[in-house]
């Protein structure tokens, strides 16, 4: 509905006046009304040291926009300008809970000589969260009425103070008027969410040498959904979950579920405890696989803190005869299970999917 409204508004404006390319792009990409009430009247030239340019909504890779860019716009001699660079899509465009994140703010810039201006917030390279989709990164130039005194700012060396920066509030406070020039590009964090989750939560290198290729969908009968390291209560994970991954129906897979934090993450003397093991799974039909260790719900001891519970899916090269394994009905034999040793022993191949959650026993230690 909103997109329809913006499109209708844009068509009406186009019919009324001939829009400049910057104004048209800011409308089509919803920067008006997301962060602005008025479009820029001119196009701003933005070129990064890597050689790439911002071109009113093109997509750029994060590695190409690390350094402060060179900006150029039409100036009036003796005039001072304000330079703004923001991400209105923090943490994502859908939630925008920190709209906007301030990446750069320079005021009292004489002409286009940004180095001679007053830096309020040093340039900060974009670092959008993995899996948060494309972000719009927006450059804006405002013509100041004169050389102004900008006071009352938070300490922008603390990045938390850069959140929820309102372009409109700022420009109204200092009477900057409408944006003179603007440009923007799109960028996103293309690191797979599974990779980030396993590295950030220390599963790599604590348990694995390399992270899984993709995120495994895990949902328990209680309705609890495993979300890359989030905490789930123990009473929500009592029953065996359903797993879904991008499976080839003609291939076989191995399913592992482990707790690497036994007795605790700080003192992992029994790393890892095997909670579930199913092999020779055709496609993702786990019920048709060979269960070597039936599912045991997590029961960490009180006082041992959060435990990481890790699901892994390996694509087997073919059907495998898993000989020489202990009798896992003897629960003691489930301790000190190593996924790396197991996968290498049976030549399991690619770790194609994985996920993890955290749980703890909140009972009081007497």
mmCIF file of C-alpha atoms in Angstrom:
data_model
loop_
_atom_site.group_PDB
_atom_site.id
_atom_site.type_symbol
_atom_site.label_atom_id
_atom_site.label_comp_id
_atom_site.label_asym_id
_atom_site.label_seq_id
_atom_site.Cartn_x
_atom_site.Cartn_y
_atom_site.Cartn_z
ATOM 1 C CA UNK A 1 0.000 0.000 0.000
ATOM 2 C CA UNK A 2 2.780 2.363 0.968
ATOM 3 C CA UNK A 3 4.796 1.555 -2.144
ATOM 4 C CA UNK A 4 1.692 2.228 -4.231
ATOM 5 C CA UNK A 5 1.253 5.612 -2.539
ATOM 6 C CA UNK A 6 4.865 6.586 -3.226
ATOM 7 C CA UNK A 7 4.551 5.543 -6.871
ATOM 8 C CA UNK A 8 1.362 7.585 -7.291
ATOM 9 C CA UNK A 9 3.019 10.557 -5.615
ATOM 10 C CA UNK A 10 6.021 10.286 -7.898
ATOM 11 C CA UNK A 11 3.881 10.076 -11.033
ATOM 12 C CA UNK A 12 1.985 13.157 -9.952
ATOM 13 C CA UNK A 13 5.209 15.058 -9.399
ATOM 14 C CA UNK A 14 6.625 13.942 -12.732
ATOM 15 C CA UNK A 15 3.492 15.174 -14.455
ATOM 16 C CA UNK A 16 3.702 18.489 -12.607
ATOM 17 C CA UNK A 17 7.423 19.207 -13.010
ATOM 18 C CA UNK A 18 10.455 17.723 -14.638
ATOM 19 C CA UNK A 19 12.298 15.996 -11.742
ATOM 20 C CA UNK A 20 16.062 15.881 -11.570
ATOM 21 C CA UNK A 21 17.505 12.322 -11.484
ATOM 22 C CA UNK A 22 18.392 12.563 -7.775
ATOM 23 C CA UNK A 23 14.876 13.619 -6.793
ATOM 24 C CA UNK A 24 13.309 10.847 -8.850
ATOM 25 C CA UNK A 25 15.637 8.189 -7.386
ATOM 26 C CA UNK A 26 15.027 9.359 -3.798
ATOM 27 C CA UNK A 27 11.281 9.037 -4.360
ATOM 28 C CA UNK A 28 11.351 5.661 -6.101
ATOM 29 C CA UNK A 29 13.560 4.218 -3.372
ATOM 30 C CA UNK A 30 11.371 5.648 -0.600
ATOM 31 C CA UNK A 31 14.023 7.821 1.023
ATOM 32 C CA UNK A 32 11.190 10.282 0.814
ATOM 33 C CA UNK A 33 9.316 9.771 3.136
ATOM 34 C CA UNK A 34 11.456 7.287 5.144
ATOM 35 C CA UNK A 35 14.019 9.890 6.263
ATOM 36 C CA UNK A 36 13.281 13.060 4.273
ATOM 37 C CA UNK A 37 10.304 15.244 3.479
ATOM 38 C CA UNK A 38 12.034 16.894 0.514
ATOM 39 C CA UNK A 39 14.166 15.485 -2.279
ATOM 40 C CA UNK A 40 17.642 16.824 -3.100
ATOM 41 C CA UNK A 41 17.646 19.409 -5.859
ATOM 42 C CA UNK A 42 20.979 18.307 -7.322
ATOM 43 C CA UNK A 43 23.003 15.186 -7.984
ATOM 44 C CA UNK A 44 26.008 14.583 -5.703
ATOM 45 C CA UNK A 45 29.145 12.952 -7.107
ATOM 46 C CA UNK A 46 30.451 10.185 -4.798
ATOM 47 C CA UNK A 47 33.620 8.275 -5.684
ATOM 48 C CA UNK A 48 35.445 5.861 -3.368
ATOM 49 C CA UNK A 49 39.248 5.310 -3.371
ATOM 50 C CA UNK A 50 38.526 1.772 -4.657
ATOM 51 C CA UNK A 51 37.259 3.407 -7.867
ATOM 52 C CA UNK A 52 33.560 2.598 -7.470
ATOM 53 C CA UNK A 53 30.900 5.294 -7.604
ATOM 54 C CA UNK A 54 27.553 5.731 -5.916
ATOM 55 C CA UNK A 55 25.025 6.072 -8.713
ATOM 56 C CA UNK A 56 21.581 6.695 -7.244
ATOM 57 C CA UNK A 57 20.745 3.196 -6.073
ATOM 58 C CA UNK A 58 23.377 0.933 -7.581
ATOM 59 C CA UNK A 59 24.662 -2.030 -5.556
ATOM 60 C CA UNK A 60 28.202 -1.908 -4.202
ATOM 61 C CA UNK A 61 30.219 -4.513 -2.308
ATOM 62 C CA UNK A 62 31.225 -3.735 1.272
ATOM 63 C CA UNK A 63 34.920 -4.183 0.523
ATOM 64 C CA UNK A 64 34.727 -1.356 -2.029
ATOM 65 C CA UNK A 65 33.274 1.233 0.362
ATOM 66 C CA UNK A 66 35.644 0.919 3.305
ATOM 67 C CA UNK A 67 37.387 4.277 2.940
ATOM 68 C CA UNK A 68 36.038 7.818 3.008
ATOM 69 C CA UNK A 69 34.869 8.828 -0.482
ATOM 70 C CA UNK A 70 35.508 11.966 -2.492
ATOM 71 C CA UNK A 71 32.418 14.169 -2.827
ATOM 72 C CA UNK A 72 31.767 16.868 -5.393
ATOM 73 C CA UNK A 73 28.792 19.187 -5.892
ATOM 74 C CA UNK A 74 28.044 22.630 -7.318
ATOM 75 C CA UNK A 75 29.022 25.285 -4.809
ATOM 76 C CA UNK A 76 28.597 28.997 -4.313
ATOM 77 C CA UNK A 77 31.797 30.848 -3.435
ATOM 78 C CA UNK A 78 32.016 31.787 0.231
ATOM 79 C CA UNK A 79 29.301 29.320 1.267
ATOM 80 C CA UNK A 80 29.540 26.677 3.983
ATOM 81 C CA UNK A 81 27.987 23.221 3.759
ATOM 82 C CA UNK A 82 27.029 20.251 5.938
ATOM 83 C CA UNK A 83 27.845 16.686 4.839
ATOM 84 C CA UNK A 84 25.747 13.765 6.111
ATOM 85 C CA UNK A 85 26.062 10.028 5.473
ATOM 86 C CA UNK A 86 23.443 7.736 7.042
ATOM 87 C CA UNK A 87 22.009 4.222 6.933
ATOM 88 C CA UNK A 88 18.219 4.439 7.368
ATOM 89 C CA UNK A 89 17.940 0.640 7.372
ATOM 90 C CA UNK A 90 19.627 -0.229 10.662
ATOM 91 C CA UNK A 91 19.285 -2.992 11.690
ATOM 92 C CA UNK A 92 17.309 -3.884 8.565
ATOM 93 C CA UNK A 93 14.952 -2.109 6.204
ATOM 94 C CA UNK A 94 12.041 -4.169 7.532
ATOM 95 C CA UNK A 95 12.568 -3.290 11.202
ATOM 96 C CA UNK A 96 14.605 -0.055 10.955
ATOM 97 C CA UNK A 97 14.769 0.023 14.744
ATOM 98 C CA UNK A 98 17.841 2.309 14.721
ATOM 99 C CA UNK A 99 16.779 4.548 11.825
ATOM 100 C CA UNK A 100 19.062 6.195 10.965
ATOM 101 C CA UNK A 101 22.600 5.127 11.819
ATOM 102 C CA UNK A 102 24.991 8.063 11.434
ATOM 103 C CA UNK A 103 28.096 7.123 9.443
ATOM 104 C CA UNK A 104 29.590 10.560 8.827
ATOM 105 C CA UNK A 105 28.885 14.180 9.765
ATOM 106 C CA UNK A 106 31.008 17.168 8.796
ATOM 107 C CA UNK A 107 29.810 20.761 9.217
ATOM 108 C CA UNK A 108 31.086 24.210 8.222
ATOM 109 C CA UNK A 109 32.649 22.807 5.075
ATOM 110 C CA UNK A 110 33.980 25.658 2.896
ATOM 111 C CA UNK A 111 32.982 24.793 -0.658
ATOM 112 C CA UNK A 112 33.785 21.136 -1.307
ATOM 113 C CA UNK A 113 36.872 21.134 0.918
ATOM 114 C CA UNK A 114 35.632 18.565 3.445
ATOM 115 C CA UNK A 115 39.070 18.314 5.061
ATOM 116 C CA UNK A 116 38.727 21.961 6.104
ATOM 117 C CA UNK A 117 35.338 21.360 7.736
ATOM 118 C CA UNK A 118 34.507 20.525 11.341
ATOM 119 C CA UNK A 119 34.189 16.755 11.849
ATOM 120 C CA UNK A 120 31.377 15.954 14.271
ATOM 121 C CA UNK A 121 31.243 12.214 13.491
ATOM 122 C CA UNK A 122 34.246 10.646 11.703
ATOM 123 C CA UNK A 123 33.560 8.451 8.671
ATOM 124 C CA UNK A 124 32.555 4.939 9.663
ATOM 125 C CA UNK A 125 32.467 2.197 7.036
ATOM 126 C CA UNK A 126 29.183 0.307 6.569
ATOM 127 C CA UNK A 127 28.920 -2.967 8.500
ATOM 128 C CA UNK A 128 25.335 -4.218 8.129
ATOM 129 C CA UNK A 129 24.411 -7.405 10.018
ATOM 130 C CA UNK A 130 24.512 -10.658 8.090
ATOM 131 C CA UNK A 131 21.138 -11.672 6.761
ATOM 132 C CA UNK A 132 19.645 -8.182 7.124
ATOM 133 C CA UNK A 133 19.242 -7.676 3.386
ATOM 134 C CA UNK A 134 20.198 -4.639 1.293
ATOM 135 C CA UNK A 135 20.699 -1.355 3.133
ATOM 136 C CA UNK A 136 20.411 2.091 1.578
ATOM 137 C CA UNK A 137 23.457 4.251 2.283
ATOM 138 C CA UNK A 138 22.619 7.903 1.783
ATOM 139 C CA UNK A 139 24.817 10.962 1.239
ATOM 140 C CA UNK A 140 23.300 14.419 1.711
ATOM 141 C CA UNK A 141 24.647 17.960 1.298
ATOM 142 C CA UNK A 142 22.995 20.974 2.954
ATOM 143 C CA UNK A 143 23.788 24.612 2.318
ATOM 144 C CA UNK A 144 24.253 26.435 5.609
ATOM 145 C CA UNK A 145 23.101 30.033 6.160
ATOM 146 C CA UNK A 146 26.637 30.808 7.339
ATOM 147 C CA UNK A 147 29.466 29.433 9.450
ATOM 148 C CA UNK A 148 27.411 28.030 12.298
ATOM 149 C CA UNK A 149 28.045 26.867 15.867
ATOM 150 C CA UNK A 150 26.969 23.215 16.174
ATOM 151 C CA UNK A 151 26.624 22.248 19.837
ATOM 152 C CA UNK A 152 24.994 19.697 22.102
ATOM 153 C CA UNK A 153 26.054 16.493 20.340
ATOM 154 C CA UNK A 154 26.625 13.114 21.922
ATOM 155 C CA UNK A 155 30.067 11.563 21.797
ATOM 156 C CA UNK A 156 29.959 9.879 18.389
ATOM 157 C CA UNK A 157 33.136 7.905 19.101
ATOM 158 C CA UNK A 158 30.668 5.736 21.047
ATOM 159 C CA UNK A 159 28.884 4.016 18.178
ATOM 160 C CA UNK A 160 25.718 3.439 20.197
ATOM 161 C CA UNK A 161 25.221 7.225 20.137
ATOM 162 C CA UNK A 162 25.077 7.103 16.345
ATOM 163 C CA UNK A 163 21.843 5.119 16.401
ATOM 164 C CA UNK A 164 18.428 6.679 15.773
ATOM 165 C CA UNK A 165 19.870 9.825 14.220
ATOM 166 C CA UNK A 166 17.064 11.874 12.641
ATOM 167 C CA UNK A 167 18.128 13.798 9.562
ATOM 168 C CA UNK A 168 14.950 15.902 9.674
ATOM 169 C CA UNK A 169 15.351 16.810 13.360
ATOM 170 C CA UNK A 170 18.984 17.742 12.860
ATOM 171 C CA UNK A 171 18.381 19.934 9.813
ATOM 172 C CA UNK A 172 15.434 21.704 11.461
ATOM 173 C CA UNK A 173 17.411 22.362 14.645
ATOM 174 C CA UNK A 174 20.159 24.110 12.698
ATOM 175 C CA UNK A 175 17.872 25.644 10.042
ATOM 176 C CA UNK A 176 19.637 23.921 7.160
ATOM 177 C CA UNK A 177 16.592 23.829 4.927
ATOM 178 C CA UNK A 178 16.109 21.346 2.121
ATOM 179 C CA UNK A 179 18.886 18.997 0.969
ATOM 180 C CA UNK A 180 20.918 20.643 -1.763
ATOM 181 C CA UNK A 181 22.457 17.467 -3.227
ATOM 182 C CA UNK A 182 22.271 13.748 -2.615
ATOM 183 C CA UNK A 183 23.214 10.273 -3.720
ATOM 184 C CA UNK A 184 22.920 6.758 -2.353
ATOM 185 C CA UNK A 185 23.840 3.150 -2.972
ATOM 186 C CA UNK A 186 22.788 -0.271 -1.739
ATOM 187 C CA UNK A 187 25.052 -2.721 0.099
ATOM 188 C CA UNK A 188 24.520 -5.846 2.160
ATOM 189 C CA UNK A 189 26.462 -8.312 4.251
ATOM 190 C CA UNK A 190 26.704 -11.404 2.086
ATOM 191 C CA UNK A 191 28.340 -13.560 4.772
ATOM 192 C CA UNK A 192 26.000 -16.560 5.207
ATOM 193 C CA UNK A 193 24.131 -16.383 8.490
ATOM 194 C CA UNK A 194 25.242 -19.906 9.383
ATOM 195 C CA UNK A 195 28.903 -18.951 9.050
ATOM 196 C CA UNK A 196 28.459 -15.892 11.230
ATOM 197 C CA UNK A 197 26.480 -17.766 13.893
ATOM 198 C CA UNK A 198 29.028 -20.561 14.234
ATOM 199 C CA UNK A 199 31.987 -18.189 14.381
ATOM 200 C CA UNK A 200 30.415 -15.599 16.696
ATOM 201 C CA UNK A 201 29.281 -18.301 19.124
ATOM 202 C CA UNK A 202 32.675 -19.996 19.128
ATOM 203 C CA UNK A 203 31.517 -23.325 17.675
ATOM 204 C CA UNK A 204 34.325 -22.628 15.238
ATOM 205 C CA UNK A 205 36.980 -23.383 16.517
ATOM 206 C CA UNK A 206 35.730 -25.050 19.730
ATOM 207 C CA UNK A 207 34.022 -27.935 17.915
ATOM 208 C CA UNK A 208 34.559 -27.499 14.172
ATOM 209 C CA UNK A 209 37.363 -26.428 11.890
ATOM 210 C CA UNK A 210 35.010 -24.823 9.368
ATOM 211 C CA UNK A 211 31.390 -23.628 9.614
ATOM 212 C CA UNK A 212 28.454 -25.126 7.703
ATOM 213 C CA UNK A 213 27.529 -23.839 4.275
ATOM 214 C CA UNK A 214 23.905 -22.965 5.079
ATOM 215 C CA UNK A 215 21.580 -22.448 8.004
ATOM 216 C CA UNK A 216 19.541 -25.506 8.991
ATOM 217 C CA UNK A 217 15.855 -24.994 9.774
ATOM 218 C CA UNK A 218 15.053 -26.527 13.160
ATOM 219 C CA UNK A 219 11.631 -26.356 14.785
ATOM 220 C CA UNK A 220 10.474 -28.206 17.908
ATOM 221 C CA UNK A 221 6.947 -29.563 18.483
ATOM 222 C CA UNK A 222 6.594 -26.855 21.167
ATOM 223 C CA UNK A 223 6.832 -24.271 18.379
ATOM 224 C CA UNK A 224 10.310 -23.121 19.410
ATOM 225 C CA UNK A 225 12.415 -22.166 16.403
ATOM 226 C CA UNK A 226 16.205 -22.413 16.512
ATOM 227 C CA UNK A 227 17.599 -19.027 15.465
ATOM 228 C CA UNK A 228 21.379 -19.062 15.173
ATOM 229 C CA UNK A 229 22.421 -18.880 18.805
ATOM 230 C CA UNK A 230 19.345 -17.479 20.551
ATOM 231 C CA UNK A 231 18.343 -18.891 23.928
ATOM 232 C CA UNK A 232 15.509 -21.431 24.176
ATOM 233 C CA UNK A 233 14.020 -22.713 27.429
ATOM 234 C CA UNK A 234 14.640 -26.351 28.324
ATOM 235 C CA UNK A 235 10.945 -27.228 28.511
ATOM 236 C CA UNK A 236 10.615 -26.182 24.853
ATOM 237 C CA UNK A 237 13.164 -28.723 23.555
ATOM 238 C CA UNK A 238 11.963 -31.920 25.198
ATOM 239 C CA UNK A 239 10.783 -33.632 22.007
ATOM 240 C CA UNK A 240 12.720 -34.431 18.842
ATOM 241 C CA UNK A 241 12.575 -31.496 16.412
ATOM 242 C CA UNK A 242 11.849 -31.359 12.700
ATOM 243 C CA UNK A 243 14.787 -30.482 10.444
ATOM 244 C CA UNK A 244 14.702 -29.037 6.948
ATOM 245 C CA UNK A 245 17.575 -28.308 4.584
ATOM 246 C CA UNK A 246 18.156 -28.113 0.844
ATOM 247 C CA UNK A 247 18.421 -31.873 0.349
ATOM 248 C CA UNK A 248 18.985 -33.865 -2.803
ATOM 249 C CA UNK A 249 16.479 -36.774 -2.678
ATOM 250 C CA UNK A 250 19.059 -38.996 -4.364
ATOM 251 C CA UNK A 251 21.737 -38.436 -1.694
ATOM 252 C CA UNK A 252 22.258 -39.681 1.863
ATOM 253 C CA UNK A 253 22.877 -37.490 4.900
ATOM 254 C CA UNK A 254 24.115 -37.724 8.494
ATOM 255 C CA UNK A 255 22.411 -35.805 11.313
ATOM 256 C CA UNK A 256 24.276 -34.863 14.491
ATOM 257 C CA UNK A 257 23.074 -33.033 17.598
ATOM 258 C CA UNK A 258 25.631 -32.301 20.319
ATOM 259 C CA UNK A 259 26.351 -30.276 23.448
ATOM 260 C CA UNK A 260 30.002 -29.157 23.398
ATOM 261 C CA UNK A 261 29.729 -27.533 26.843
ATOM 262 C CA UNK A 262 29.727 -30.515 29.199
ATOM 263 C CA UNK A 263 30.244 -30.032 32.091
ATOM 264 C CA UNK A 264 30.209 -26.291 31.252
ATOM 265 C CA UNK A 265 31.538 -24.025 28.525
ATOM 266 C CA UNK A 266 34.366 -22.923 30.821
ATOM 267 C CA UNK A 267 35.183 -26.498 31.864
ATOM 268 C CA UNK A 268 34.279 -28.640 28.841
ATOM 269 C CA UNK A 269 35.886 -31.805 30.178
ATOM 270 C CA UNK A 270 33.406 -34.073 28.331
ATOM 271 C CA UNK A 271 33.220 -32.148 25.054
ATOM 272 C CA UNK A 272 31.020 -33.059 23.252
ATOM 273 C CA UNK A 273 27.944 -34.932 24.501
ATOM 274 C CA UNK A 274 26.082 -36.734 21.710
ATOM 275 C CA UNK A 275 22.350 -36.074 21.925
ATOM 276 C CA UNK A 276 21.270 -37.506 18.573
ATOM 277 C CA UNK A 277 22.799 -39.329 15.614
ATOM 278 C CA UNK A 278 21.022 -40.508 12.474
ATOM 279 C CA UNK A 279 22.897 -41.726 9.386
ATOM 280 C CA UNK A 280 22.052 -42.790 5.837
ATOM 281 C CA UNK A 281 19.118 -40.366 5.734
ATOM 282 C CA UNK A 282 17.635 -40.358 2.200
ATOM 283 C CA UNK A 283 16.994 -36.745 1.284
ATOM 284 C CA UNK A 284 15.616 -35.106 4.406
ATOM 285 C CA UNK A 285 13.456 -38.070 5.417
ATOM 286 C CA UNK A 286 15.002 -38.594 8.846
ATOM 287 C CA UNK A 287 12.506 -41.314 9.777
ATOM 288 C CA UNK A 288 13.920 -43.491 6.976
ATOM 289 C CA UNK A 289 17.514 -43.131 8.178
ATOM 290 C CA UNK A 290 19.454 -45.372 10.568
ATOM 291 C CA UNK A 291 19.245 -44.058 14.142
ATOM 292 C CA UNK A 292 22.522 -44.832 15.907
ATOM 293 C CA UNK A 293 21.817 -42.627 18.940
ATOM 294 C CA UNK A 294 18.212 -41.822 19.764
ATOM 295 C CA UNK A 295 17.252 -38.253 20.652
ATOM 296 C CA UNK A 296 17.891 -37.223 24.263
ATOM 297 C CA UNK A 297 16.598 -33.815 25.331
ATOM 298 C CA UNK A 298 19.141 -31.470 26.932
ATOM 299 C CA UNK A 299 19.455 -31.555 30.724
ATOM 300 C CA UNK A 300 22.400 -29.348 31.711
ATOM 301 C CA UNK A 301 23.281 -29.197 35.390
ATOM 302 C CA UNK A 302 22.248 -26.168 37.478
ATOM 303 C CA UNK A 303 24.975 -23.576 37.851
ATOM 304 C CA UNK A 304 26.802 -24.514 34.638
ATOM 305 C CA UNK A 305 25.596 -21.501 32.661
ATOM 306 C CA UNK A 306 24.471 -21.436 29.056
ATOM 307 C CA UNK A 307 25.220 -24.493 26.941
ATOM 308 C CA UNK A 308 25.423 -24.402 23.164
ATOM 309 C CA UNK A 309 23.338 -27.054 21.442
ATOM 310 C CA UNK A 310 24.512 -27.688 17.893
ATOM 311 C CA UNK A 311 22.788 -29.374 14.950
ATOM 312 C CA UNK A 312 24.903 -30.531 11.991
ATOM 313 C CA UNK A 313 24.006 -32.071 8.639
ATOM 314 C CA UNK A 314 26.659 -33.769 6.478
ATOM 315 C CA UNK A 315 26.138 -34.918 2.910
ATOM 316 C CA UNK A 316 27.496 -38.452 2.595
ATOM 317 C CA UNK A 317 29.313 -39.537 -0.581
ATOM 318 C CA UNK A 318 27.040 -42.604 -0.642
ATOM 319 C CA UNK A 319 25.315 -45.094 1.664
ATOM 320 C CA UNK A 320 27.819 -45.970 4.425
ATOM 321 C CA UNK A 321 28.157 -48.933 6.755
ATOM 322 C CA UNK A 322 28.917 -47.271 10.098
ATOM 323 C CA UNK A 323 30.796 -50.095 11.778
ATOM 324 C CA UNK A 324 32.816 -50.009 14.968
ATOM 325 C CA UNK A 325 30.715 -47.482 16.908
ATOM 326 C CA UNK A 326 29.930 -47.801 20.642
ATOM 327 C CA UNK A 327 26.527 -48.833 21.926
ATOM 328 C CA UNK A 328 24.988 -45.400 22.476
ATOM 329 C CA UNK A 329 22.164 -46.824 24.597
ATOM 330 C CA UNK A 330 24.924 -46.701 27.239
ATOM 331 C CA UNK A 331 24.709 -42.949 27.864
ATOM 332 C CA UNK A 332 28.218 -42.757 29.314
ATOM 333 C CA UNK A 333 29.560 -43.653 25.867
ATOM 334 C CA UNK A 334 27.974 -40.512 24.413
ATOM 335 C CA UNK A 335 30.551 -38.284 26.147
ATOM 336 C CA UNK A 336 33.666 -36.891 24.431
ATOM 337 C CA UNK A 337 32.143 -37.273 20.983
ATOM 338 C CA UNK A 338 34.073 -35.352 18.324
ATOM 339 C CA UNK A 339 32.210 -34.387 15.118
ATOM 340 C CA UNK A 340 35.526 -33.722 13.383
ATOM 341 C CA UNK A 341 36.943 -37.166 14.221
ATOM 342 C CA UNK A 342 33.647 -38.866 13.335
ATOM 343 C CA UNK A 343 33.229 -37.074 9.990
ATOM 344 C CA UNK A 344 36.823 -37.780 8.947
ATOM 345 C CA UNK A 345 36.629 -41.430 10.004
ATOM 346 C CA UNK A 346 33.627 -42.056 7.759
ATOM 347 C CA UNK A 347 34.566 -39.558 5.060
ATOM 348 C CA UNK A 348 31.274 -37.698 5.410
ATOM 349 C CA UNK A 349 32.166 -34.900 3.058
ATOM 350 C CA UNK A 350 30.605 -31.442 3.148
ATOM 351 C CA UNK A 351 29.002 -29.991 6.251
ATOM 352 C CA UNK A 352 26.108 -28.558 4.272
ATOM 353 C CA UNK A 353 23.905 -27.172 7.054
ATOM 354 C CA UNK A 354 23.905 -26.351 10.727
ATOM 355 C CA UNK A 355 22.241 -24.341 13.453
ATOM 356 C CA UNK A 356 22.505 -23.854 17.182
ATOM 357 C CA UNK A 357 20.697 -22.508 20.219
ATOM 358 C CA UNK A 358 21.618 -21.961 23.852
ATOM 359 C CA UNK A 359 19.944 -23.210 27.027
ATOM 360 C CA UNK A 360 20.654 -23.299 30.728
ATOM 361 C CA UNK A 361 19.217 -24.865 33.873
ATOM 362 C CA UNK A 362 17.815 -22.048 35.998
ATOM 363 C CA UNK A 363 17.365 -24.224 39.088
ATOM 364 C CA UNK A 364 19.129 -22.839 42.119
ATOM 365 C CA UNK A 365 22.260 -24.693 43.209
ATOM 366 C CA UNK A 366 21.840 -25.656 46.863
#
